[in-house]
PDB file of C-alpha atoms in Angstrom:
ATOM      1  CA  MET A   1     -17.238  20.430 -45.154  1.00 52.00           C
ATOM      2  CA  LYS A   2     -16.299  21.567 -41.674  1.00 61.00           C
ATOM      3  CA  LYS A   3     -12.639  21.389 -40.622  1.00 62.00           C
ATOM      4  CA  ILE A   4     -11.895  19.441 -37.384  1.00 60.00           C
ATOM      5  CA  LYS A   5     -10.062  21.522 -34.793  1.00 70.00           C
ATOM      6  CA  PRO A   6      -6.650  20.173 -33.708  1.00 68.00           C
ATOM      7  CA  PHE A   7      -7.677  19.854 -30.045  1.00 68.00           C
ATOM      8  CA  LEU A   8     -10.784  17.834 -30.915  1.00 74.00           C
ATOM      9  CA  LEU A   9      -8.738  15.589 -33.186  1.00 66.00           C
ATOM     10  CA  LEU A  10      -6.253  15.020 -30.352  1.00 70.00           C
ATOM     11  CA  VAL A  11      -9.055  14.096 -27.943  1.00 73.00           C
ATOM     12  CA  ILE A  12     -10.546  11.651 -30.464  1.00 77.00           C
ATOM     13  CA  LEU A  13      -7.148  10.021 -31.069  1.00 72.00           C
ATOM     14  CA  HIS A  14      -6.483   9.652 -27.332  1.00 72.00           C
ATOM     15  CA  ALA A  15      -9.906   8.120 -26.800  1.00 74.00           C
ATOM     16  CA  ALA A  16      -9.288   5.649 -29.632  1.00 72.00           C
ATOM     17  CA  VAL A  17      -5.907   4.620 -28.174  1.00 71.00           C
ATOM     18  CA  ILE A  18      -7.468   4.099 -24.731  1.00 75.00           C
ATOM     19  CA  VAL A  19     -10.298   1.989 -26.164  1.00 75.00           C
ATOM     20  CA  ILE A  20      -7.857  -0.159 -28.149  1.00 73.00           C
ATOM     21  CA  ALA A  21      -5.568  -0.616 -25.116  1.00 72.00           C
ATOM     22  CA  LEU A  22      -8.506  -1.627 -22.912  1.00 69.00           C
ATOM     23  CA  ALA A  23      -9.728  -4.076 -25.536  1.00 69.00           C
ATOM     24  CA  LEU A  24      -6.287  -5.672 -25.770  1.00 64.00           C
ATOM     25  CA  LEU A  25      -5.923  -5.902 -21.985  1.00 60.00           C
ATOM     26  CA  TRP A  26      -9.406  -7.357 -21.616  1.00 59.00           C
ATOM     27  CA  ARG A  27      -8.623 -10.095 -24.135  1.00 58.00           C
ATOM     28  CA  GLN A  28      -5.399 -11.217 -22.405  1.00 52.00           C
ATOM     29  CA  PRO A  29      -5.586 -14.592 -20.689  1.00 55.00           C
ATOM     30  CA  SER A  30      -5.963 -14.316 -16.915  1.00 52.00           C
ATOM     31  CA  GLU A  31      -2.506 -15.807 -16.247  1.00 52.00           C
ATOM     32  CA  HIS A  32      -0.990 -12.716 -17.910  1.00 50.00           C
ATOM     33  CA  ARG A  33      -3.283 -10.142 -16.302  1.00 48.00           C
ATOM     34  CA  HIS A  34      -2.337 -10.799 -12.670  1.00 56.00           C
ATOM     35  CA  ASP A  35      -5.874 -10.107 -11.433  1.00 62.00           C
ATOM     36  CA  ASN A  36      -5.137 -12.090  -8.305  1.00 80.00           C
ATOM     37  CA  GLU A  37      -2.259  -9.891  -7.088  1.00 84.00           C
ATOM     38  CA  VAL A  38      -3.255  -7.803  -4.089  1.00 89.00           C
ATOM     39  CA  ILE A  39      -1.712  -4.888  -2.196  1.00 89.00           C
ATOM     40  CA  VAL A  40      -3.006  -4.426   1.349  1.00 92.00           C
ATOM     41  CA  VAL A  41      -3.131  -0.944   2.904  1.00 92.00           C
ATOM     42  CA  ILE A  42      -2.797  -0.865   6.695  1.00 92.00           C
ATOM     43  CA  PRO A  43      -3.254   2.441   8.553  1.00 92.00           C
ATOM     44  CA  ILE A  44      -1.355   2.939  11.807  1.00 92.00           C
ATOM     45  CA  GLU A  45      -2.630   6.116  13.437  1.00 91.00           C
ATOM     46  CA  GLY A  46      -2.262   7.603  16.896  1.00 90.00           C
ATOM     47  CA  MET A  47      -0.463   6.157  19.889  1.00 91.00           C
ATOM     48  CA  ILE A  48       0.569   2.534  19.326  1.00 91.00           C
ATOM     49  CA  THR A  49      -0.460   0.810  22.547  1.00 87.00           C
ATOM     50  CA  MET A  50      -1.962  -2.505  23.572  1.00 85.00           C
ATOM     51  CA  GLY A  51      -5.641  -2.685  24.340  1.00 74.00           C
ATOM     52  CA  ARG A  52      -8.913  -2.460  22.487  1.00 66.00           C
ATOM     53  CA  GLY A  53      -9.506   0.879  20.797  1.00 61.00           C
ATOM     54  CA  ALA A  54      -6.172   2.252  21.961  1.00 59.00           C
ATOM     55  CA  MET A  55      -5.218   3.622  18.554  1.00 66.00           C
ATOM     56  CA  ALA A  56      -6.819   6.564  16.723  1.00 63.00           C
ATOM     57  CA  ARG A  57      -8.995   4.436  14.420  1.00 68.00           C
ATOM     58  CA  GLY A  58     -10.239   2.274  17.291  1.00 70.00           C
ATOM     59  CA  GLU A  59      -8.409  -0.900  16.307  1.00 78.00           C
ATOM     60  CA  SER A  60      -6.140  -2.842  18.588  1.00 85.00           C
ATOM     61  CA  VAL A  61      -2.542  -3.832  17.954  1.00 90.00           C
ATOM     62  CA  ASP A  62      -3.755  -7.441  17.926  1.00 90.00           C
ATOM     63  CA  GLU A  63      -6.077  -6.619  15.001  1.00 90.00           C
ATOM     64  CA  ILE A  64      -3.226  -5.004  13.070  1.00 92.00           C
ATOM     65  CA  VAL A  65      -0.950  -8.000  13.727  1.00 94.00           C
ATOM     66  CA  GLU A  66      -3.779 -10.329  12.677  1.00 93.00           C
ATOM     67  CA  ALA A  67      -4.233  -8.393   9.408  1.00 93.00           C
ATOM     68  CA  ILE A  68      -0.499  -8.616   8.698  1.00 96.00           C
ATOM     69  CA  ASP A  69      -0.425 -12.346   9.497  1.00 97.00           C
ATOM     70  CA  HIS A  70      -3.444 -12.925   7.236  1.00 96.00           C
ATOM     71  CA  ALA A  71      -1.643 -11.069   4.421  1.00 95.00           C
ATOM     72  CA  THR A  72       1.454 -13.181   5.097  1.00 96.00           C
ATOM     73  CA  ASP A  73      -0.487 -16.410   4.623  1.00 96.00           C
ATOM     74  CA  ASP A  74      -2.396 -15.195   1.533  1.00 94.00           C
ATOM     75  CA  ASP A  75      -0.410 -16.023  -1.615  1.00 93.00           C
ATOM     76  CA  ASN A  76      -2.329 -13.362  -3.578  1.00 92.00           C
ATOM     77  CA  VAL A  77      -1.007 -10.574  -1.348  1.00 93.00           C
ATOM     78  CA  LYS A  78       2.229  -9.286  -2.855  1.00 92.00           C
ATOM     79  CA  ALA A  79       2.784  -6.147  -0.759  1.00 93.00           C
ATOM     80  CA  ILE A  80       1.645  -4.052   2.177  1.00 94.00           C
ATOM     81  CA  VAL A  81       1.477  -0.259   2.250  1.00 94.00           C
ATOM     82  CA  LEU A  82       1.689   1.097   5.791  1.00 93.00           C
ATOM     83  CA  LYS A  83       0.064   4.513   6.241  1.00 93.00           C
ATOM     84  CA  ILE A  84       1.772   5.723   9.400  1.00 93.00           C
ATOM     85  CA  ASN A  85       0.688   8.821  11.293  1.00 93.00           C
ATOM     86  CA  SER A  86       1.892   8.091  14.812  1.00 92.00           C
ATOM     87  CA  PRO A  87       4.134   9.615  17.456  1.00 92.00           C
ATOM     88  CA  GLY A  88       5.009   6.096  18.650  1.00 90.00           C
ATOM     89  CA  GLY A  89       3.829   4.150  21.635  1.00 89.00           C
ATOM     90  CA  SER A  90       4.621   1.313  23.986  1.00 90.00           C
ATOM     91  CA  VAL A  91       7.580  -0.940  23.303  1.00 92.00           C
ATOM     92  CA  GLY A  92       5.586  -4.180  23.385  1.00 93.00           C
ATOM     93  CA  ALA A  93       2.911  -2.982  20.973  1.00 93.00           C
ATOM     94  CA  VAL A  94       5.444  -1.590  18.509  1.00 94.00           C
ATOM     95  CA  GLN A  95       7.566  -4.742  18.645  1.00 95.00           C
ATOM     96  CA  ALA A  96       4.490  -6.921  17.984  1.00 95.00           C
ATOM     97  CA  ILE A  97       3.739  -5.032  14.758  1.00 96.00           C
ATOM     98  CA  HIS A  98       7.418  -4.942  13.748  1.00 97.00           C
ATOM     99  CA  ALA A  99       7.782  -8.720  14.249  1.00 97.00           C
ATOM    100  CA  ALA A 100       4.648  -9.426  12.169  1.00 97.00           C
ATOM    101  CA  LEU A 101       6.047  -7.255   9.363  1.00 97.00           C
ATOM    102  CA  LEU A 102       9.363  -9.125   9.447  1.00 97.00           C
ATOM    103  CA  ARG A 103       7.461 -12.432   9.096  1.00 97.00           C
ATOM    104  CA  PHE A 104       5.679 -10.935   6.077  1.00 97.00           C
ATOM    105  CA  ARG A 105       8.976  -9.898   4.455  1.00 96.00           C
ATOM    106  CA  LYS A 106      10.536 -13.296   5.174  1.00 96.00           C
ATOM    107  CA  LYS A 107       7.992 -14.717   2.691  1.00 95.00           C
ATOM    108  CA  GLY A 108       9.581 -12.561  -0.048  1.00 94.00           C
ATOM    109  CA  LYS A 109       6.805  -9.964   0.020  1.00 95.00           C
ATOM    110  CA  HIS A 110       7.301  -6.197   0.005  1.00 94.00           C
ATOM    111  CA  ILE A 111       6.414  -3.370   2.373  1.00 94.00           C
ATOM    112  CA  VAL A 112       6.285   0.341   1.605  1.00 94.00           C
ATOM    113  CA  SER A 113       5.901   2.661   4.586  1.00 93.00           C
ATOM    114  CA  THR A 114       4.341   6.083   4.079  1.00 93.00           C
ATOM    115  CA  PHE A 115       4.438   8.881   6.634  1.00 94.00           C
ATOM    116  CA  GLY A 116       1.697  11.392   7.364  1.00 91.00           C
ATOM    117  CA  ASP A 117       2.155  14.362   9.691  1.00 93.00           C
ATOM    118  CA  VAL A 118       4.130  12.418  12.311  1.00 93.00           C
ATOM    119  CA  ALA A 119       6.100   9.175  12.245  1.00 93.00           C
ATOM    120  CA  ALA A 120       8.314   9.252  15.289  1.00 93.00           C
ATOM    121  CA  SER A 121       9.730   6.773  17.766  1.00 93.00           C
ATOM    122  CA  GLY A 122       7.672   3.563  17.498  1.00 92.00           C
ATOM    123  CA  GLY A 123       6.021   4.778  14.288  1.00 93.00           C
ATOM    124  CA  TYR A 124       9.443   5.136  12.715  1.00 94.00           C
ATOM    125  CA  TYR A 125      10.535   1.746  14.117  1.00 94.00           C
ATOM    126  CA  VAL A 126       7.528   0.020  12.534  1.00 95.00           C
ATOM    127  CA  ALA A 127       8.338   1.715   9.198  1.00 95.00           C
ATOM    128  CA  CYS A 128      11.907   0.413   9.291  1.00 94.00           C
ATOM    129  CA  ALA A 129      10.606  -3.150   8.852  1.00 95.00           C
ATOM    130  CA  GLY A 130       9.706  -2.197   5.264  1.00 94.00           C
ATOM    131  CA  ASP A 131      11.629  -2.009   2.017  1.00 93.00           C
ATOM    132  CA  LYS A 132      11.063   1.700   1.399  1.00 93.00           C
ATOM    133  CA  ILE A 133       9.871   4.752   3.286  1.00 92.00           C
ATOM    134  CA  VAL A 134       8.002   7.573   1.537  1.00 93.00           C
ATOM    135  CA  SER A 135       7.614  10.796   3.481  1.00 91.00           C
ATOM    136  CA  TYR A 136       6.404  14.348   3.022  1.00 89.00           C
ATOM    137  CA  PRO A 137       9.218  16.884   3.348  1.00 89.00           C
ATOM    138  CA  GLY A 138       7.469  18.363   6.400  1.00 90.00           C
ATOM    139  CA  THR A 139       6.741  15.111   8.239  1.00 91.00           C
ATOM    140  CA  LEU A 140       7.961  15.175  11.819  1.00 91.00           C
ATOM    141  CA  THR A 141      10.019  11.997  12.145  1.00 91.00           C
ATOM    142  CA  GLY A 142      12.889  10.484  14.063  1.00 86.00           C
ATOM    143  CA  SER A 143      13.699   8.281  17.008  1.00 81.00           C
ATOM    144  CA  ILE A 144      16.105   8.208  19.902  1.00 70.00           C
ATOM    145  CA  GLY A 145      16.341   4.413  20.213  1.00 61.00           C
TER     146      GLY A 145
END
């Protein structure tokens, strides 16, 4: 009889544990699985200014505010993750996004802001509406105001 190698035995045991865990999770009633909880990811890239297609991804500030307001009204949405890569922008556009985020938080929901290469000025201000900020060590960030 052939002896099973320790690495192969470890792989088989891990696979068995994963299969058992998945089977147990699958059998849980839906009220314990939280399938209806949603996290919305909203990218904010480029200059934050009013107007159609003003930002790097072609969306308008109005569309971003609308997405935040929709998430605010949706009871399944529990959190927003902001993916910010912006040097800032116009005061009005930044304040519109910031105000929408504050309405979202007022409902007891959470916001995590993440920074890409740059999150300065208005990009930083938008992030401050959240609960936490996660940044790369080399991200260029800061604000005068």
